[in-house]
Tab-separated table of C-alpha atoms and ligand atoms in Angstrom:
chain	number	residue	atom	x	y	z
A	525	UNK	CA	151.417	218.490	119.697
A	526	UNK	CA	151.712	220.153	116.428
A	527	UNK	CA	155.083	219.743	114.926
A	528	UNK	CA	157.194	222.888	113.830
A	529	UNK	CA	160.076	223.157	112.015
A	530	UNK	CA	163.088	223.165	114.183
A	531	UNK	CA	164.938	225.659	112.533
A	532	UNK	CA	164.040	229.376	113.386
A	533	UNK	CA	167.226	231.042	112.390
A	534	UNK	CA	165.708	234.146	110.969
A	535	UNK	CA	164.519	235.222	114.307
A	536	UNK	CA	168.056	234.908	115.983
A	537	UNK	CA	170.107	237.814	114.964
A	538	UNK	CA	173.585	237.449	116.175
A	539	UNK	CA	176.456	239.910	115.501
A	540	UNK	CA	179.668	238.706	116.625
A	541	UNK	CA	181.477	242.290	116.406
A	542	UNK	CA	178.660	243.634	118.635
A	543	UNK	CA	179.574	244.296	122.432
A	544	UNK	CA	176.531	242.449	123.696
A	545	UNK	CA	177.290	238.957	124.657
A	546	UNK	CA	176.198	236.342	122.653
A	547	UNK	CA	173.775	234.662	125.280
A	548	UNK	CA	172.251	238.195	125.684
A	549	UNK	CA	171.777	238.474	121.955
A	550	UNK	CA	169.939	235.146	121.723
A	551	UNK	CA	168.051	235.922	124.685
A	552	UNK	CA	166.907	239.282	123.096
A	553	UNK	CA	166.087	237.721	119.520
A	554	UNK	CA	163.854	235.035	121.180
A	555	UNK	CA	162.056	237.560	123.736
A	556	UNK	CA	161.349	239.942	120.797
A	557	UNK	CA	159.869	237.220	118.592
A	558	UNK	CA	157.725	236.009	121.527
A	559	UNK	CA	156.509	239.696	122.340
A	560	UNK	CA	155.550	240.528	118.841
A	561	UNK	CA	153.977	237.414	118.119
A	562	UNK	CA	156.200	235.741	115.669
A	563	UNK	CA	156.682	232.685	117.903
A	564	UNK	CA	153.412	231.659	119.559
A	565	UNK	CA	152.449	229.941	122.757
A	566	UNK	CA	153.283	226.123	122.600
A	567	UNK	CA	155.525	226.338	119.535
A	568	UNK	CA	158.652	223.997	119.875
A	569	UNK	CA	162.083	225.685	120.075
A	570	UNK	CA	165.210	224.030	118.940
A	571	UNK	CA	167.414	222.052	121.095
A	572	UNK	CA	170.417	223.955	122.573
A	573	UNK	CA	172.626	221.904	120.777
A	574	UNK	CA	170.889	222.004	117.557
A	575	UNK	CA	170.683	225.781	117.617
A	576	UNK	CA	174.354	226.196	118.619
A	577	UNK	CA	175.150	224.290	115.508
A	578	UNK	CA	172.943	226.072	113.299
A	579	UNK	CA	173.905	229.449	114.343
A	580	UNK	CA	177.627	228.290	114.809
A	581	UNK	CA	178.346	229.192	118.396
A	582	UNK	CA	179.266	227.248	121.232
A	583	UNK	CA	176.758	225.538	123.405
A	584	UNK	CA	177.312	227.788	126.379
A	585	UNK	CA	175.606	231.054	125.553
A	586	UNK	CA	172.796	229.274	124.150
A	587	UNK	CA	172.474	227.265	127.346
A	588	UNK	CA	172.557	230.477	129.356
A	589	UNK	CA	169.978	232.208	127.092
A	590	UNK	CA	167.656	229.302	127.551
A	591	UNK	CA	168.086	229.195	131.205
A	592	UNK	CA	167.369	232.891	131.323
A	593	UNK	CA	164.109	232.537	129.183
A	594	UNK	CA	163.120	229.395	131.327
A	595	UNK	CA	163.557	231.267	134.500
A	596	UNK	CA	161.588	234.303	133.256
A	597	UNK	CA	158.740	232.118	131.936
A	598	UNK	CA	158.931	232.779	128.125
A	599	UNK	CA	159.953	228.931	127.731
A	600	UNK	CA	158.791	225.882	129.475
A	601	UNK	CA	160.137	222.470	129.307
A	602	UNK	CA	157.600	219.660	128.443
A	603	UNK	CA	158.363	215.865	128.802
A	604	UNK	CA	158.823	214.401	125.305
A	605	UNK	CA	158.311	217.661	123.584
A	606	UNK	CA	161.584	219.520	124.819
A	607	UNK	CA	161.474	223.306	125.113
A	608	UNK	CA	158.350	225.306	123.794
A	609	UNK	CA	157.297	228.654	124.143
A	610	UNK	CA	155.278	229.118	127.277
A	611	UNK	CA	151.440	228.544	126.874
A	612	UNK	CA	150.718	230.876	130.070
A	613	UNK	CA	152.178	234.072	128.775
A	614	UNK	CA	149.939	236.837	129.751
A	615	UNK	CA	147.746	238.001	126.763
A	616	UNK	CA	149.135	241.622	126.838
A	617	UNK	CA	152.559	240.196	126.345
A	618	UNK	CA	152.165	238.542	123.127
A	619	UNK	CA	150.374	240.048	119.955
A	620	UNK	CA	147.588	238.251	118.405
A	621	UNK	CA	148.937	239.327	115.021
A	622	UNK	CA	152.454	238.745	113.579
A	623	UNK	CA	154.568	242.017	114.146
A	624	UNK	CA	154.587	242.833	110.483
A	625	UNK	CA	151.019	244.111	110.661
A	626	UNK	CA	150.415	245.134	114.348
A	627	UNK	CA	153.560	247.248	114.738
A	628	UNK	CA	153.401	248.975	111.514
A	629	UNK	CA	149.757	249.879	112.011
A	630	UNK	CA	150.555	251.361	115.432
A	631	UNK	CA	153.733	253.303	114.276
A	632	UNK	CA	153.202	257.147	114.068
A	633	UNK	CA	154.969	259.425	111.715
A	634	UNK	CA	155.268	259.996	108.107
A	635	UNK	CA	154.710	257.132	105.944
A	636	UNK	CA	155.483	258.291	102.322
A	637	UNK	CA	155.182	256.228	99.319
A	638	UNK	CA	156.009	256.940	95.716
A	639	UNK	CA	154.018	259.799	94.256
A	640	UNK	CA	152.658	257.707	91.623
A	641	UNK	CA	150.959	254.962	93.501
A	642	UNK	CA	147.922	256.902	94.927
A	643	UNK	CA	146.912	257.169	91.257
A	644	UNK	CA	145.413	253.776	91.332
A	645	UNK	CA	141.692	253.164	92.513
A	646	UNK	CA	141.359	251.462	95.910
A	647	UNK	CA	139.788	248.054	95.677
A	648	UNK	CA	137.073	248.865	98.322
A	649	UNK	CA	135.502	251.293	95.848
A	650	UNK	CA	134.742	248.225	93.328
A	651	UNK	CA	132.628	245.909	95.234
A	652	UNK	CA	131.680	244.274	91.988
A	653	UNK	CA	135.353	242.747	91.684
A	654	UNK	CA	135.087	240.818	94.902
A	655	UNK	CA	131.555	239.528	94.207
A	656	UNK	CA	130.774	235.961	92.927
A	657	UNK	CA	127.315	236.902	91.209
A	658	UNK	CA	125.932	236.313	87.626
A	659	UNK	CA	127.953	238.053	84.775
A	660	UNK	CA	131.365	238.126	86.545
A	661	UNK	CA	133.835	239.322	83.760
A	662	UNK	CA	136.671	236.946	82.904
A	663	UNK	CA	135.284	233.916	84.847
A	664	UNK	CA	135.223	230.830	82.624
A	665	UNK	CA	133.098	227.808	82.413
A	666	UNK	CA	135.558	225.755	84.678
A	667	UNK	CA	133.111	223.086	85.128
A	668	UNK	CA	133.845	222.030	81.353
A	669	UNK	CA	137.419	222.124	81.807
A	670	UNK	CA	139.104	218.622	81.353
A	671	UNK	CA	140.370	218.549	84.727
A	672	UNK	CA	141.013	214.744	84.770
A	673	UNK	CA	143.166	215.179	81.703
A	674	UNK	CA	145.074	217.950	83.500
A	675	UNK	CA	145.560	216.170	86.591
A	676	UNK	CA	147.054	213.252	84.823
A	677	UNK	CA	149.653	215.446	83.042
A	678	UNK	CA	150.353	217.128	86.265
A	679	UNK	CA	151.258	213.981	87.784
A	680	UNK	CA	153.160	212.589	85.135
A	681	UNK	CA	155.351	215.636	85.095
A	682	UNK	CA	155.433	215.650	88.838
A	683	UNK	CA	156.934	212.041	88.685
A	684	UNK	CA	159.492	212.858	86.116
A	685	UNK	CA	160.750	215.732	87.990
A	686	UNK	CA	164.714	215.696	88.651
A	687	UNK	CA	167.538	218.069	89.860
A	688	UNK	CA	167.653	219.953	86.349
A	689	UNK	CA	163.891	220.637	86.320
A	690	UNK	CA	164.040	221.827	89.845
A	691	UNK	CA	166.507	224.521	89.198
A	692	UNK	CA	165.959	227.950	87.883
A	693	UNK	CA	164.286	227.584	84.162
A	694	UNK	CA	164.828	229.484	80.949
A	695	UNK	CA	164.056	233.287	81.562
A	696	UNK	CA	162.263	233.275	78.033
A	697	UNK	CA	160.116	230.036	79.158
A	698	UNK	CA	160.178	226.541	78.571
A	699	UNK	CA	161.352	225.937	75.135
A	700	UNK	CA	158.548	223.161	74.519
A	701	UNK	CA	155.692	225.540	75.418
A	702	UNK	CA	157.339	228.406	73.410
A	703	UNK	CA	157.487	226.032	70.228
A	704	UNK	CA	154.013	225.065	71.023
A	705	UNK	CA	152.775	228.534	71.070
A	706	UNK	CA	154.786	229.806	68.044
A	707	UNK	CA	153.023	226.883	65.969
A	708	UNK	CA	149.749	227.685	67.310
A	709	UNK	CA	149.835	231.552	66.779
A	710	UNK	CA	151.144	231.047	63.255
A	711	UNK	CA	148.261	228.997	62.079
A	712	UNK	CA	145.581	230.296	64.267
A	713	UNK	CA	146.263	233.914	64.492
A	714	UNK	CA	148.422	234.533	61.411
A	715	UNK	CA	151.098	235.850	63.765
A	716	UNK	CA	154.704	236.184	62.092
A	717	UNK	CA	156.851	234.519	64.787
A	718	UNK	CA	159.508	232.005	65.530
A	719	UNK	CA	159.801	230.266	69.051
A	720	UNK	CA	162.717	232.353	69.835
A	721	UNK	CA	160.665	235.414	69.918
A	722	UNK	CA	158.172	233.882	72.185
A	723	UNK	CA	158.310	234.798	75.907
A	724	UNK	CA	156.235	233.255	78.599
A	725	UNK	CA	154.865	235.501	80.976
A	726	UNK	CA	152.682	235.431	84.120
A	727	UNK	CA	149.441	236.566	82.218
A	728	UNK	CA	149.126	239.523	79.852
A	729	UNK	CA	149.407	241.896	82.812
A	730	UNK	CA	153.162	241.130	83.267
A	731	UNK	CA	153.483	241.262	79.533
A	732	UNK	CA	152.384	244.875	79.644
A	733	UNK	CA	154.623	245.793	82.436
A	734	UNK	CA	157.803	244.038	81.006
A	735	UNK	CA	157.073	245.917	77.571
A	736	UNK	CA	156.417	249.293	79.415
A	737	UNK	CA	159.749	248.974	81.302
A	738	UNK	CA	161.614	248.085	78.072
A	739	UNK	CA	159.810	250.660	75.637
A	740	UNK	CA	158.936	253.776	77.704
A	741	UNK	CA	160.619	256.585	79.697
A	742	UNK	CA	158.654	258.449	82.320
A	743	UNK	CA	156.925	260.895	80.257
A	744	UNK	CA	156.547	258.852	77.192
A	745	UNK	CA	153.176	259.430	75.640
A	746	UNK	CA	151.126	256.265	74.731
A	747	UNK	CA	148.066	256.136	72.950
A	748	UNK	CA	145.249	254.515	74.755
A	749	UNK	CA	141.926	253.331	73.398
A	750	UNK	CA	138.949	255.536	74.661
A	751	UNK	CA	137.327	253.717	76.391
A	752	UNK	CA	140.091	250.919	77.047
A	753	UNK	CA	141.475	248.357	79.352
A	754	UNK	CA	141.689	250.182	82.615
A	755	UNK	CA	144.660	247.778	83.952
A	756	UNK	CA	146.692	248.598	80.920
A	757	UNK	CA	146.200	252.263	81.362
A	758	UNK	CA	147.207	251.961	85.165
A	759	UNK	CA	150.432	250.137	84.037
A	760	UNK	CA	151.181	252.900	81.892
A	761	UNK	CA	150.413	255.553	84.417
A	762	UNK	CA	152.215	253.811	87.236
A	763	UNK	CA	155.388	253.969	85.197
A	764	UNK	CA	155.221	257.588	84.664
A	765	UNK	CA	153.920	257.632	81.106
A	766	UNK	CA	151.312	260.051	79.702
A	767	UNK	CA	148.290	258.285	78.441
A	768	UNK	CA	146.824	259.830	75.312
A	769	UNK	CA	142.935	258.955	75.076
A	770	UNK	CA	142.055	258.006	71.375
A	771	UNK	CA	138.416	257.657	70.691
A	772	UNK	CA	137.219	254.159	69.674
A	773	UNK	CA	134.294	254.166	66.966
A	774	UNK	CA	132.664	251.571	65.092
A	775	UNK	CA	136.024	250.753	63.207
A	776	UNK	CA	138.116	250.683	66.485
A	777	UNK	CA	140.777	252.935	67.130
A	778	UNK	CA	140.702	256.177	65.425
A	779	UNK	CA	144.005	256.496	63.887
A	780	UNK	CA	143.662	259.733	62.422
A	781	UNK	CA	142.298	261.454	65.834
A	782	UNK	CA	145.444	259.901	67.458
A	783	UNK	CA	147.640	261.433	64.831
A	784	UNK	CA	145.757	264.823	65.349
A	785	UNK	CA	146.426	264.441	69.205
A	786	UNK	CA	149.813	263.199	69.368
A	787	UNK	CA	151.642	262.147	66.207
A	788	UNK	CA	154.939	261.342	67.925
A	789	UNK	CA	153.508	258.948	70.590
A	790	UNK	CA	155.989	256.486	71.513
A	791	UNK	CA	153.416	253.737	71.145
A	792	UNK	CA	149.617	252.692	70.857
A	793	UNK	CA	147.834	249.946	72.967
A	794	UNK	CA	144.954	248.373	71.045
A	795	UNK	CA	142.661	245.435	71.252
A	796	UNK	CA	141.922	245.076	67.467
A	797	UNK	CA	140.293	241.479	67.579
A	798	UNK	CA	137.666	242.280	70.262
A	799	UNK	CA	138.197	245.946	71.454
A	800	UNK	CA	137.955	245.859	75.282
A	801	UNK	CA	135.325	247.094	76.475
A	802	UNK	CA	133.256	248.065	73.258
A	803	UNK	CA	133.954	244.792	71.577
A	804	UNK	CA	134.571	246.449	68.187
A	805	UNK	CA	136.558	244.761	65.511
A	806	UNK	CA	139.385	246.889	64.172
A	807	UNK	CA	138.696	247.459	60.342
A	808	UNK	CA	141.213	246.458	57.779
A	809	UNK	CA	142.012	250.015	56.922
A	810	UNK	CA	142.456	251.177	60.428
A	811	UNK	CA	144.784	248.421	60.856
A	812	UNK	CA	146.781	249.471	57.809
A	813	UNK	CA	146.532	253.073	58.965
A	814	UNK	CA	148.000	252.045	62.410
A	815	UNK	CA	150.802	249.998	61.195
A	816	UNK	CA	151.758	252.836	58.425
A	817	UNK	CA	151.707	255.398	61.416
A	818	UNK	CA	153.793	253.230	63.519
A	819	UNK	CA	156.411	252.944	60.901
A	820	UNK	CA	156.403	256.853	59.972
A	821	UNK	CA	156.588	258.083	63.444
A	822	UNK	CA	159.117	255.398	64.925
A	823	UNK	CA	156.504	254.340	67.377
A	824	UNK	CA	155.412	250.861	68.743
A	825	UNK	CA	152.210	248.993	68.700
A	826	UNK	CA	151.194	246.717	71.709
A	827	UNK	CA	148.445	244.168	70.577
A	828	UNK	CA	146.464	242.774	73.177
A	829	UNK	CA	144.749	239.690	71.767
A	830	UNK	CA	143.212	238.383	74.867
A	831	UNK	CA	140.121	236.441	73.600
A	832	UNK	CA	140.109	236.400	69.970
A	833	UNK	CA	139.740	232.548	70.008
A	834	UNK	CA	135.959	232.826	70.626
A	835	UNK	CA	134.343	234.407	67.587
A	836	UNK	CA	130.827	233.675	66.774
A	837	UNK	CA	129.592	234.755	63.468
A	838	UNK	CA	132.822	234.274	61.390
A	839	UNK	CA	136.297	232.596	61.838
A	840	UNK	CA	138.628	234.193	64.084
A	841	UNK	CA	140.242	237.409	62.665
A	842	UNK	CA	143.932	237.499	61.784
A	843	UNK	CA	146.221	239.339	64.059
A	844	UNK	CA	147.295	242.872	63.440
A	845	UNK	CA	151.000	241.738	64.043
A	846	UNK	CA	150.595	239.497	61.016
A	847	UNK	CA	150.099	242.579	58.928
A	848	UNK	CA	153.266	244.432	59.918
A	849	UNK	CA	156.077	243.899	58.046
A	850	UNK	CA	158.189	246.430	60.035
A	851	UNK	CA	158.496	244.599	63.354
A	852	UNK	CA	156.696	247.200	65.254
A	853	UNK	CA	154.146	245.032	66.831
A	854	UNK	CA	154.686	243.455	70.455
A	855	UNK	CA	151.946	241.024	70.645
A	856	UNK	CA	150.276	239.793	73.781
A	857	UNK	CA	148.275	236.736	74.460
A	858	UNK	CA	146.891	234.903	77.431
A	859	UNK	CA	145.883	231.609	78.491
A	860	UNK	CA	143.366	233.195	81.215
A	861	UNK	CA	140.345	233.016	78.881
A	862	UNK	CA	140.921	230.032	76.978
A	863	UNK	CA	142.000	227.957	79.784
A	864	UNK	CA	141.694	229.560	83.320
A	865	UNK	CA	142.942	232.732	84.879
A	866	UNK	CA	144.515	231.445	87.988
A	867	UNK	CA	146.922	229.598	85.601
A	868	UNK	CA	148.820	232.858	85.419
A	869	UNK	CA	150.282	232.325	81.940
A	870	UNK	CA	150.311	234.419	78.870
A	871	UNK	CA	152.964	235.256	76.374
A	872	UNK	CA	154.564	237.929	74.367
A	873	UNK	CA	155.797	237.808	70.740
A	874	UNK	CA	158.811	240.187	70.618
A	875	UNK	CA	160.350	241.968	67.655
A	876	UNK	CA	163.613	240.149	66.877
A	877	UNK	CA	165.753	243.060	67.623
A	878	UNK	CA	164.139	243.714	70.817
A	879	UNK	CA	164.418	240.157	72.322
A	880	UNK	CA	167.624	240.499	74.305
A	881	UNK	CA	166.377	243.622	75.944
A	882	UNK	CA	163.017	241.799	76.890
A	883	UNK	CA	165.119	238.874	78.269
A	884	UNK	CA	167.403	240.990	80.418
A	885	UNK	CA	164.367	242.963	81.795
A	886	UNK	CA	162.623	239.887	82.666
A	887	UNK	CA	165.772	238.695	84.586
A	888	UNK	CA	165.416	241.530	87.203
A	889	UNK	CA	161.556	241.132	87.556
A	890	UNK	CA	161.245	237.429	88.661
A	891	UNK	CA	163.906	235.146	87.080
A	892	UNK	CA	161.598	233.626	84.782
A	893	UNK	CA	158.345	231.659	84.821
A	894	UNK	CA	157.513	228.610	86.815
A	895	UNK	CA	158.958	225.553	84.985
A	896	UNK	CA	156.640	222.849	85.986
A	897	UNK	CA	153.230	224.357	84.885
A	898	UNK	CA	154.663	225.497	81.572
A	899	UNK	CA	155.703	221.747	80.744
A	900	UNK	CA	152.031	220.580	81.977
A	901	UNK	CA	150.699	223.184	79.693
A	902	UNK	CA	153.016	222.315	76.699
A	903	UNK	CA	151.768	218.483	77.041
A	904	UNK	CA	148.172	219.451	76.944
A	905	UNK	CA	148.780	221.612	73.812
A	906	UNK	CA	150.941	218.954	72.126
A	907	UNK	CA	148.394	216.072	72.914
A	908	UNK	CA	145.657	217.838	71.295
A	909	UNK	CA	143.660	218.980	74.501
A	910	UNK	CA	144.029	222.482	74.194
A	911	UNK	CA	142.609	222.574	70.496
A	912	UNK	CA	139.719	220.297	71.680
A	913	UNK	CA	138.785	222.557	74.376
A	914	UNK	CA	138.654	225.650	72.395
A	915	UNK	CA	136.413	224.244	70.053
A	916	UNK	CA	134.071	222.820	72.659
A	917	UNK	CA	134.171	226.103	74.504
A	918	UNK	CA	133.357	228.087	71.363
A	919	UNK	CA	130.273	226.067	71.114
A	920	UNK	CA	129.294	226.590	74.695
A	921	UNK	CA	129.941	230.344	74.757
A	922	UNK	CA	128.191	230.851	71.543
A	923	UNK	CA	124.921	229.396	73.055
A	924	UNK	CA	125.528	231.421	76.196
A	925	UNK	CA	126.103	234.448	74.491
A	926	UNK	CA	122.597	234.076	71.919
A	927	UNK	CA	120.836	233.469	75.068
A	928	UNK	CA	121.989	236.400	76.959
A	929	UNK	CA	121.551	238.787	74.060
A	930	UNK	CA	117.903	237.448	73.631
A	931	UNK	CA	117.181	238.120	77.252
A	932	UNK	CA	118.509	241.482	77.098
A	933	UNK	CA	116.576	242.496	74.123
A	934	UNK	CA	113.289	241.167	75.320
A	935	UNK	CA	113.670	242.229	78.904
A	936	UNK	CA	115.555	245.625	78.742
A	937	UNK	CA	115.492	246.443	74.889
A	938	UNK	CA	114.153	250.018	75.860
A	939	UNK	CA	116.872	250.788	78.305
A	940	UNK	CA	120.052	249.174	76.979
A	941	UNK	CA	121.724	248.643	73.983
A	942	UNK	CA	123.918	245.679	73.430
A	943	UNK	CA	127.212	246.089	71.852
A	944	UNK	CA	130.402	244.034	71.139
A	945	UNK	CA	129.006	240.476	71.444
A	946	UNK	CA	130.579	239.242	68.274
A	947	UNK	CA	133.576	237.671	70.121
A	948	UNK	CA	134.873	236.802	73.515
A	949	UNK	CA	133.108	235.984	76.872
A	950	UNK	CA	131.493	239.253	77.710
A	951	UNK	CA	129.362	241.808	75.931
A	952	UNK	CA	128.579	245.491	76.806
A	953	UNK	CA	125.386	247.087	77.377
A	954	UNK	CA	125.268	250.964	76.917
A	955	UNK	CA	122.566	252.680	79.249
A	956	UNK	CA	120.314	254.952	77.246
A	957	UNK	CA	120.358	257.483	79.845
A	958	UNK	CA	119.158	258.478	83.341
A	959	UNK	CA	121.389	256.013	85.396
A	960	UNK	CA	124.797	256.136	87.006
A	961	UNK	CA	126.420	252.667	86.232
A	962	UNK	CA	128.717	252.791	89.487
A	963	UNK	CA	125.979	253.290	91.575
A	964	UNK	CA	123.948	250.496	90.017
A	965	UNK	CA	127.059	247.983	89.922
A	966	UNK	CA	127.235	248.624	93.761
A	967	UNK	CA	123.514	247.998	94.320
A	968	UNK	CA	123.622	244.904	91.851
A	969	UNK	CA	126.061	243.101	94.131
A	970	UNK	CA	123.229	242.678	96.740
A	971	UNK	CA	121.329	241.196	94.083
A	972	UNK	CA	123.949	238.623	93.294
A	973	UNK	CA	125.036	240.357	90.231
A	974	UNK	CA	128.515	241.045	89.155
A	975	UNK	CA	128.327	243.602	86.765
A	976	UNK	CA	131.334	246.012	85.870
A	977	UNK	CA	130.368	249.531	85.209
A	978	UNK	CA	131.324	250.894	81.683
A	979	UNK	CA	132.294	254.663	82.914
A	980	UNK	CA	135.747	253.798	84.501
A	981	UNK	CA	137.079	252.511	81.215
A	982	UNK	CA	136.994	255.912	79.998
A	983	UNK	CA	139.686	258.613	80.826
A	984	UNK	CA	137.430	261.636	79.718
A	985	UNK	CA	133.648	262.115	79.494
A	986	UNK	CA	132.004	258.661	79.981
A	987	UNK	CA	129.180	256.803	78.689
A	988	UNK	CA	127.181	254.573	81.156
A	989	UNK	CA	126.730	251.049	80.877
A	990	UNK	CA	128.057	247.567	82.088
A	991	UNK	CA	130.178	244.950	80.953
A	992	UNK	CA	128.721	241.550	81.587
A	993	UNK	CA	130.487	238.466	81.348
A	994	UNK	CA	128.809	235.530	80.253
A	995	UNK	CA	131.568	232.650	80.518
A	996	UNK	CA	130.339	231.152	83.867
A	997	UNK	CA	126.630	232.315	84.064
A	998	UNK	CA	124.630	229.247	83.118
A	999	UNK	CA	121.777	229.070	80.662
A	1000	UNK	CA	119.601	228.305	83.640
A	1001	UNK	CA	120.844	231.439	85.378
A	1002	UNK	CA	120.676	233.944	82.786
A	1003	UNK	CA	116.904	234.787	82.651
A	1004	UNK	CA	116.753	235.326	86.534
A	1005	UNK	CA	119.693	237.375	86.337
A	1006	UNK	CA	118.698	239.536	83.652
A	1007	UNK	CA	115.257	239.999	85.319
A	1008	UNK	CA	117.018	241.041	88.387
A	1009	UNK	CA	118.961	243.766	86.563
A	1010	UNK	CA	115.716	245.055	84.814
A	1011	UNK	CA	114.347	245.454	88.386
A	1012	UNK	CA	117.476	247.267	89.345
A	1013	UNK	CA	117.293	249.614	86.346
A	1014	UNK	CA	113.652	250.162	86.585
A	1015	UNK	CA	112.814	250.637	90.357
A	1016	UNK	CA	115.239	253.502	91.242
A	1017	UNK	CA	116.086	255.516	88.278
A	1018	UNK	CA	118.824	258.020	89.312
A	1019	UNK	CA	119.429	261.011	87.373
A	1020	UNK	CA	122.875	261.698	85.898
A	1021	UNK	CA	122.493	265.320	86.001
B	1933	PLP	C1	141.747	243.488	77.751
B	1933	PLP	C2	142.269	242.368	78.403
B	1933	PLP	N1	143.488	242.222	78.455
B	1933	PLP	C3	143.973	240.840	79.026
B	1933	PLP	C4	143.252	240.272	80.069
B	1933	PLP	C5	143.986	238.820	80.707
B	1933	PLP	O1	144.791	239.483	81.300
B	1933	PLP	P1	145.709	238.303	82.128
B	1933	PLP	O2	146.193	237.668	81.328
B	1933	PLP	O3	146.685	239.278	82.896
B	1933	PLP	O4	144.870	237.467	83.022
B	1933	PLP	C6	141.752	240.802	80.144
B	1933	PLP	C7	141.095	239.879	81.267
B	1933	PLP	O5	140.091	240.459	81.550
B	1933	PLP	C8	141.335	241.750	79.348
B	1933	PLP	O6	140.115	242.146	79.599
C-alpha cells in the first residue's frame, strides 16, 4: 500500500474552549475531510496513540472518535496497515476533487474581487502563449545549455549544505552572487554599482513589482513606451498607477513627447538597449534627454535591460544607468534570456539611498530569494561558464537571426517589414495592411506556430504585426515555419476595416 505521512494534523481542528466534546471534534474533523475529499479512500490514518500525542489530548477521546468512525464505515482496519479511510465509501459521499475547488465552484452569492484585478487579460484569450510551436518568444536554445556542468555544480552545492545554508538567506540575495553580478555589470554593461546595491529577485517581473511598491502611489503617473512591454504595463496598472503611453520612434522613447504629455510623471519605464517590442536602440541624445528630464522633474527611470548581451552588428551598448550621474535609474536585469527562464533569477541595481526601502519591501514580499540556486549560479559565473555560454549563444542566435531575416525577406518581403533584429532573441514584423494580427496568431497555433501579435503591445492605436522569437527555432525548422506563416497570410486575408 502507498505510504502516506502519518501526520494529518491540519485536518484535526481542536478547540479546548468549545462546548463540543473532544471526541466529537475529532470525529467531525475526520468526517468532514473524508466527505469533501481531503482524505481519500485507502489513505492511512495515524494510530490513536500517535494522534493523541500529536494533538496533545488523552487517548480516550481519540479511541471514542475512531470507534465511531469505524462503526459508521468511514474507517476500516486492515491487517498490517492499521486504520485506513474506508475504500467502500459511496461515490456521492466523497468528492473527486479536493474541497478547495469543488466547494468554491458550487457556492452561490457575491464573490467580489479587487476592482483592479479584472483589468488583466484572461489567459484563454492568448492561445499563442500556451503553444509550443516555432517562433515562441522568450524560449532559449536549451539544448545548448551546459547541463552537465550545471548538474555537477548543483550536486557539489547540495552535498555542502548545512544548517546555516538551510536557514533563511540574505534578503538582498547571496553575497557571492551579488558580487559576481556587480563585477559583470561594471565590465559588460558599464553599470555604476557596488554589490551592496544589487538585489537578487525572482526574475525582472518581481523587480518591477518591488520597484512599483517602493516608488509609486495609487494614481502615480508612469511613462510607458508605446508600444511597450505588456507585463510591465500590467504591473503599474494593477498597482493603481496611471500609465502614460509615450511614442517610440527610430531613436527610442520620444522624450519631448513625454514631457509634452506629462512633464511631472513619477517615472519612465524604458528598454533602451533593445526596445520591446520594436527592437530600436535608444540614441545617445535621447538617453541624455531622459536622464536630464528625470533630474529636473525629480522622476525615476526604470531601465529594463533584458537581453542586451546578444547584439549582432556591434558591441553591446552601454547601459543608460551608466550615463546617469544623479542616481535616478533603477536598473533591472534577468537571467531568463542568457540562461533559461524557469531559473526565475534576475536582479535590480538600486540607487544607494533607496537600498533600505527596497530591502524592507522585499521582506514583506517573499523573505528573500532561494539560497541554493543562487549559490549554484554564483559558482557558474565565477568558474567562467557563464561568459563562455554567452559567447557561444551569441554566435548561434546570430546565425538563426540571419537565416530568419533572409527567409522572411524572400518569402514575405511584400507583406511584412522586419524591424528590430539588431539584438536579442526576437524580432518584429510589421504587417503592411489588411490583416488582424490577433486573428492570425490564433489561427497560427493550429499550424504549430507560436507568434505573438504586436497590437496588444499598444495602449492606443495599434500597428498590426508579430513578434517572432528565434532562440529555440532551429535552422532546419525556420524555412518551413516561414512558409506556413506565408500561407496563413496569403490564403485568408481579412480586412482591418
Ligand atoms: C521586455 C522584457 N523584460 C523582461 C523579460 C524577462 O522577464 P523575467 O526576468 O521575469 O523572466 C522579458 C521576457 O520576455 C521581456 O520581454
